PDB file of C-alpha atoms in Angstrom:
ATOM      1  CA  MET A   1     -12.319   4.538 -19.875  1.00  0.00           C
ATOM      2  CA  PRO A   2      -8.510   4.357 -18.071  1.00  0.00           C
ATOM      3  CA  ARG A   3     -10.091   4.098 -14.520  1.00  0.00           C
ATOM      4  CA  ILE A   4     -12.061   0.935 -13.594  1.00  0.00           C
ATOM      5  CA  ALA A   5     -13.132  -0.113 -10.336  1.00  0.00           C
ATOM      6  CA  PHE A   6     -10.520  -2.043  -8.574  1.00  0.00           C
ATOM      7  CA  GLU A   7     -12.399  -5.489  -8.304  1.00  0.00           C
ATOM      8  CA  HIS A   8     -12.208  -5.499 -12.180  1.00  0.00           C
ATOM      9  CA  LEU A   9      -8.644  -6.088 -12.142  1.00  0.00           C
ATOM     10  CA  PRO A  10      -7.380  -9.375 -12.730  1.00  0.00           C
ATOM     11  CA  ASP A  11      -4.987 -10.772 -10.070  1.00  0.00           C
ATOM     12  CA  GLU A  12      -1.685  -9.897 -11.962  1.00  0.00           C
ATOM     13  CA  ALA A  13      -2.681  -6.407 -12.191  1.00  0.00           C
ATOM     14  CA  ARG A  14       0.627  -4.515 -10.830  1.00  0.00           C
ATOM     15  CA  LEU A  15       0.132  -3.092  -7.602  1.00  0.00           C
ATOM     16  CA  TRP A  16       1.369  -0.041  -5.114  1.00  0.00           C
ATOM     17  CA  ILE A  17       0.405   0.213  -1.602  1.00  0.00           C
ATOM     18  CA  PHE A  18       0.803   3.381   0.173  1.00  0.00           C
ATOM     19  CA  SER A  19       0.252   3.596   4.182  1.00  0.00           C
ATOM     20  CA  ALA A  20      -0.738   7.084   5.682  1.00  0.00           C
ATOM     21  CA  GLU A  21       0.719   7.828   8.937  1.00  0.00           C
ATOM     22  CA  ARG A  22      -2.234   8.179  10.696  1.00  0.00           C
ATOM     23  CA  PRO A  23      -5.987   7.522   9.477  1.00  0.00           C
ATOM     24  CA  LEU A  24      -7.377  10.162   7.209  1.00  0.00           C
ATOM     25  CA  SER A  25      -9.944  12.475   7.887  1.00  0.00           C
ATOM     26  CA  GLU A  26     -13.451  12.176   5.761  1.00  0.00           C
ATOM     27  CA  VAL A  27     -12.594  15.184   3.977  1.00  0.00           C
ATOM     28  CA  GLU A  28      -8.885  14.443   4.009  1.00  0.00           C
ATOM     29  CA  GLN A  29     -10.154  10.520   2.274  1.00  0.00           C
ATOM     30  CA  ALA A  30     -12.291  12.880  -0.355  1.00  0.00           C
ATOM     31  CA  GLN A  31      -9.084  14.833  -1.240  1.00  0.00           C
ATOM     32  CA  LEU A  32      -6.446  12.088  -1.900  1.00  0.00           C
ATOM     33  CA  LEU A  33      -9.364  10.207  -3.650  1.00  0.00           C
ATOM     34  CA  THR A  34     -10.022  13.231  -6.227  1.00  0.00           C
ATOM     35  CA  ILE A  35      -6.348  14.027  -6.532  1.00  0.00           C
ATOM     36  CA  VAL A  36      -5.650  10.347  -7.428  1.00  0.00           C
ATOM     37  CA  ASP A  37      -8.572   9.619  -9.724  1.00  0.00           C
ATOM     38  CA  ARG A  38      -7.444  12.874 -11.800  1.00  0.00           C
ATOM     39  CA  PHE A  39      -4.214  11.610 -12.037  1.00  0.00           C
ATOM     40  CA  ILE A  40      -5.440   7.906 -13.057  1.00  0.00           C
ATOM     41  CA  ASP A  41      -7.972   9.486 -15.938  1.00  0.00           C
ATOM     42  CA  GLN A  42      -4.380  10.672 -17.554  1.00  0.00           C
ATOM     43  CA  TRP A  43      -1.999   8.185 -16.550  1.00  0.00           C
ATOM     44  CA  GLY A  44      -0.361   6.873 -19.881  1.00  0.00           C
ATOM     45  CA  ALA A  45       2.888   5.118 -20.548  1.00  0.00           C
ATOM     46  CA  HIS A  46       4.758   5.805 -23.883  1.00  0.00           C
ATOM     47  CA  ASN A  47       1.203   8.107 -24.885  1.00  0.00           C
ATOM     48  CA  VAL A  48      -0.654   4.657 -24.572  1.00  0.00           C
ATOM     49  CA  PRO A  49      -3.662   5.073 -21.331  1.00  0.00           C
ATOM     50  CA  LEU A  50      -2.928   2.825 -18.546  1.00  0.00           C
ATOM     51  CA  THR A  51      -6.018   0.782 -17.246  1.00  0.00           C
ATOM     52  CA  ALA A  52      -5.758   1.798 -13.536  1.00  0.00           C
ATOM     53  CA  ALA A  53      -7.819   1.613 -10.503  1.00  0.00           C
ATOM     54  CA  ARG A  54      -7.427   2.816  -6.870  1.00  0.00           C
ATOM     55  CA  GLU A  55      -8.619   1.943  -3.317  1.00  0.00           C
ATOM     56  CA  LEU A  56      -8.972   3.356   0.037  1.00  0.00           C
ATOM     57  CA  ARG A  57      -8.499   0.735   3.190  1.00  0.00           C
ATOM     58  CA  TYR A  58      -9.290   1.185   6.707  1.00  0.00           C
ATOM     59  CA  ASP A  59      -8.678   5.047   6.100  1.00  0.00           C
ATOM     60  CA  ARG A  60      -5.256   5.198   5.648  1.00  0.00           C
ATOM     61  CA  PHE A  61      -3.545   2.736   2.889  1.00  0.00           C
ATOM     62  CA  LEU A  62      -3.937   3.173  -0.420  1.00  0.00           C
ATOM     63  CA  PHE A  63      -4.053   0.921  -3.125  1.00  0.00           C
ATOM     64  CA  VAL A  64      -3.067   2.412  -7.452  1.00  0.00           C
ATOM     65  CA  ALA A  65      -2.915  -1.118  -9.490  1.00  0.00           C
ATOM     66  CA  VAL A  66      -2.817  -1.102 -13.039  1.00  0.00           C
ATOM     67  CA  ASP A  67      -3.736  -3.654 -15.615  1.00  0.00           C
ATOM     68  CA  GLN A  68      -0.818  -4.617 -17.527  1.00  0.00           C
ATOM     69  CA  ARG A  69      -2.874  -6.355 -20.305  1.00  0.00           C
ATOM     70  CA  THR A  70      -3.068  -4.038 -22.976  1.00  0.00           C
ATOM     71  CA  ALA A  71       0.005  -1.761 -21.520  1.00  0.00           C
ATOM     72  CA  GLY A  72       1.980  -1.684 -18.410  1.00  0.00           C
ATOM     73  CA  ALA A  73       3.100   0.783 -16.230  1.00  0.00           C
ATOM     74  CA  SER A  74       7.025   1.672 -17.751  1.00  0.00           C
ATOM     75  CA  GLY A  75       9.682   3.452 -15.563  1.00  0.00           C
ATOM     76  CA  CYS A  76       8.410   6.919 -16.377  1.00  0.00           C
ATOM     77  CA  SER A  77       4.820   6.348 -15.656  1.00  0.00           C
ATOM     78  CA  ILE A  78       5.849   4.719 -12.456  1.00  0.00           C
ATOM     79  CA  ASP A  79       7.854   7.581 -11.646  1.00  0.00           C
ATOM     80  CA  ALA A  80       4.888   9.652 -12.162  1.00  0.00           C
ATOM     81  CA  LEU A  81       2.880   8.202  -9.499  1.00  0.00           C
ATOM     82  CA  PHE A  82       5.099   8.666  -6.976  1.00  0.00           C
ATOM     83  CA  ARG A  83       5.653  12.179  -8.120  1.00  0.00           C
ATOM     84  CA  GLN A  84       2.101  12.463  -7.659  1.00  0.00           C
ATOM     85  CA  VAL A  85       2.032  10.577  -4.105  1.00  0.00           C
ATOM     86  CA  ARG A  86       4.787  13.303  -2.985  1.00  0.00           C
ATOM     87  CA  VAL A  87       2.314  15.818  -3.762  1.00  0.00           C
ATOM     88  CA  LEU A  88      -0.612  14.413  -2.166  1.00  0.00           C
ATOM     89  CA  GLU A  89       1.775  14.232   0.919  1.00  0.00           C
ATOM     90  CA  ARG A  90       2.440  17.987   0.791  1.00  0.00           C
ATOM     91  CA  GLU A  91      -1.399  18.932   0.013  1.00  0.00           C
ATOM     92  CA  ILE A  92      -2.991  16.820   2.462  1.00  0.00           C
ATOM     93  CA  GLY A  93      -0.107  17.311   4.773  1.00  0.00           C
ATOM     94  CA  ILE A  94       0.164  13.216   5.340  1.00  0.00           C
ATOM     95  CA  GLU A  95       3.339  11.302   4.697  1.00  0.00           C
ATOM     96  CA  LEU A  96       2.307   8.382   2.364  1.00  0.00           C
ATOM     97  CA  LEU A  97       5.736   6.842   0.694  1.00  0.00           C
ATOM     98  CA  ASN A  98       7.870   6.220   4.242  1.00  0.00           C
ATOM     99  CA  ASP A  99       7.278   2.073   3.682  1.00  0.00           C
ATOM    100  CA  THR A 100       9.948   1.798   6.698  1.00  0.00           C
ATOM    101  CA  PRO A 101       7.492   1.872   9.673  1.00  0.00           C
ATOM    102  CA  VAL A 102       5.603  -1.567  10.170  1.00  0.00           C
ATOM    103  CA  LEU A 103       1.600  -1.099  10.397  1.00  0.00           C
ATOM    104  CA  PHE A 104       0.136  -4.350  12.727  1.00  0.00           C
ATOM    105  CA  ARG A 105      -3.109  -4.651  14.775  1.00  0.00           C
ATOM    106  CA  GLN A 106      -3.514  -4.371  18.461  1.00  0.00           C
ATOM    107  CA  GLY A 107      -6.737  -5.383  18.599  1.00  0.00           C
ATOM    108  CA  ALA A 108      -8.800  -3.393  16.810  1.00  0.00           C
ATOM    109  CA  VAL A 109      -6.590  -0.428  16.228  1.00  0.00           C
ATOM    110  CA  ILE A 110      -4.032  -0.332  13.108  1.00  0.00           C
ATOM    111  CA  GLU A 111      -0.954   0.785  14.921  1.00  0.00           C
ATOM    112  CA  ARG A 112       2.223   2.068  12.581  1.00  0.00           C
ATOM    113  CA  VAL A 113       5.765   1.835  14.413  1.00  0.00           C
ATOM    114  CA  PRO A 114       9.458   2.172  13.382  1.00  0.00           C
ATOM    115  CA  ARG A 115      10.871  -1.321  12.716  1.00  0.00           C
ATOM    116  CA  GLU A 116      13.299  -0.895  15.781  1.00  0.00           C
ATOM    117  CA  ARG A 117      10.423  -0.358  17.745  1.00  0.00           C
ATOM    118  CA  PHE A 118       8.297  -3.413  16.557  1.00  0.00           C
ATOM    119  CA  ALA A 119      11.323  -5.341  17.163  1.00  0.00           C
ATOM    120  CA  GLU A 120      11.501  -4.458  21.044  1.00  0.00           C
ATOM    121  CA  LEU A 121       7.791  -5.599  20.822  1.00  0.00           C
ATOM    122  CA  ALA A 122       8.721  -9.072  19.343  1.00  0.00           C
ATOM    123  CA  ALA A 123      11.525  -9.407  22.016  1.00  0.00           C
ATOM    124  CA  ALA A 124       8.925  -8.422  24.627  1.00  0.00           C
ATOM    125  CA  GLY A 125       6.262 -10.865  23.680  1.00  0.00           C
ATOM    126  CA  THR A 126       4.074  -7.720  22.930  1.00  0.00           C
ATOM    127  CA  VAL A 127       3.846  -8.994  19.384  1.00  0.00           C
ATOM    128  CA  ASP A 128       4.027 -12.656  17.942  1.00  0.00           C
ATOM    129  CA  LEU A 129       3.615 -14.621  15.130  1.00  0.00           C
ATOM    130  CA  ASP A 130      -0.029 -14.679  15.319  1.00  0.00           C
ATOM    131  CA  THR A 131      -0.070 -10.812  14.851  1.00  0.00           C
ATOM    132  CA  THR A 132      -1.570  -9.183  12.162  1.00  0.00           C
ATOM    133  CA  VAL A 133       0.838  -6.871  10.130  1.00  0.00           C
ATOM    134  CA  PHE A 134       0.255  -5.339   6.876  1.00  0.00           C
ATOM    135  CA  ASP A 135       2.524  -6.109   4.176  1.00  0.00           C
ATOM    136  CA  THR A 136       3.048  -3.243   1.665  1.00  0.00           C
ATOM    137  CA  THR A 137       5.728  -4.772  -0.513  1.00  0.00           C
ATOM    138  CA  LEU A 138       3.386  -6.826  -2.347  1.00  0.00           C
ATOM    139  CA  THR A 139       2.969  -5.962  -6.038  1.00  0.00           C
ATOM    140  CA  SER A 140       0.065  -7.688  -7.559  1.00  0.00           C
ATOM    141  CA  VAL A 141      -3.594  -7.309  -6.730  1.00  0.00           C
ATOM    142  CA  GLY A 142      -3.714 -11.246  -6.721  1.00  0.00           C
ATOM    143  CA  ASP A 143      -1.547 -10.780  -3.387  1.00  0.00           C
ATOM    144  CA  VAL A 144      -3.976  -8.868  -1.553  1.00  0.00           C
ATOM    145  CA  ARG A 145      -6.691 -11.272  -2.743  1.00  0.00           C
ATOM    146  CA  ALA A 146      -4.832 -14.285  -1.832  1.00  0.00           C
ATOM    147  CA  GLY A 147      -5.200 -12.832   2.236  1.00  0.00           C
ATOM    148  CA  ARG A 148      -1.377 -11.870   1.641  1.00  0.00           C
ATOM    149  CA  TRP A 149      -1.890  -8.140   2.073  1.00  0.00           C
ATOM    150  CA  GLU A 150      -3.238  -8.461   6.123  1.00  0.00           C
ATOM    151  CA  THR A 151      -1.721 -11.375   7.537  1.00  0.00           C
ATOM    152  CA  PRO A 152       0.022 -13.545  10.772  1.00  0.00           C
ATOM    153  CA  VAL A 153       3.406 -12.306  11.365  1.00  0.00           C
ATOM    154  CA  ALA A 154       3.782 -16.156  10.591  1.00  0.00           C
ATOM    155  CA  ARG A 155       3.155 -15.776   7.398  1.00  0.00           C
ATOM    156  CA  ALA A 156       4.844 -12.585   6.360  1.00  0.00           C
ATOM    157  CA  TRP A 157       8.430 -11.471   5.505  1.00  0.00           C
ATOM    158  CA  HIS A 158       8.191  -9.893   9.373  1.00  0.00           C
ATOM    159  CA  ALA A 159       8.731 -13.789  10.842  1.00  0.00           C
ATOM    160  CA  ARG A 160      11.909 -13.681   9.075  1.00  0.00           C
ATOM    161  CA  ALA A 161      13.084  -9.801  10.062  1.00  0.00           C
ATOM    162  CA  PHE A 162      11.684  -9.688  14.014  1.00  0.00           C
ATOM    163  CA  PHE A 163      11.383 -13.616  14.715  1.00  0.00           C
ATOM    164  CA  ASN A 164      14.109 -15.415  12.917  1.00  0.00           C
ATOM    165  CA  GLN A 165      11.240 -17.455  11.358  1.00  0.00           C
ATOM    166  CA  ALA A 166      11.285 -18.523   7.373  1.00  0.00           C
ATOM    167  CA  GLY A 167       8.712 -16.421   6.551  1.00  0.00           C
ATOM    168  CA  PRO A 168       7.984 -15.945   2.325  1.00  0.00           C
ATOM    169  CA  SER A 169      10.625 -13.952   0.526  1.00  0.00           C
ATOM    170  CA  ARG A 170       9.111 -10.477  -0.226  1.00  0.00           C
ATOM    171  CA  PRO A 171      11.233  -8.047  -2.401  1.00  0.00           C
ATOM    172  CA  SER A 172      12.181  -4.509  -0.937  1.00  0.00           C
ATOM    173  CA  ARG A 173      10.856  -1.895  -2.627  1.00  0.00           C
TER     174      ARG A 173
END
């Protein structure tokens, strides 16, 4: 019973967000979710099964979260998650663990660029405080539900980093 539907997680559930370098094909999505489900089904901390969920959004963002009310993820179990994501990267042939690029919307398209390129786009006025960014540094399901994951630059750490504005602080990963 450790795997549950993402929507059944409490707001305080611990969250990890992994972003693919490009949208995944339907075959890649199925492969990724099958592997993640298998991992979650046996995931535990100190021999206690973790109640966890996963979700794939926009064909490129993998959310994995743990309901910590009964048992929380330990250092070893978190390491196991990251090892599994590295395996996914090799098996699917796509980068998931690089959290340094900035992901943002250009119209209906989700772009992924190095931080230096996003700074150039900000300086040129191509992106601004109203540009929608994806904050992959969030650590709780409640943050996502509150609209802090897909949000205007002005409401994210990106405002401070790229526009010298006082956006919210976010922990580094």
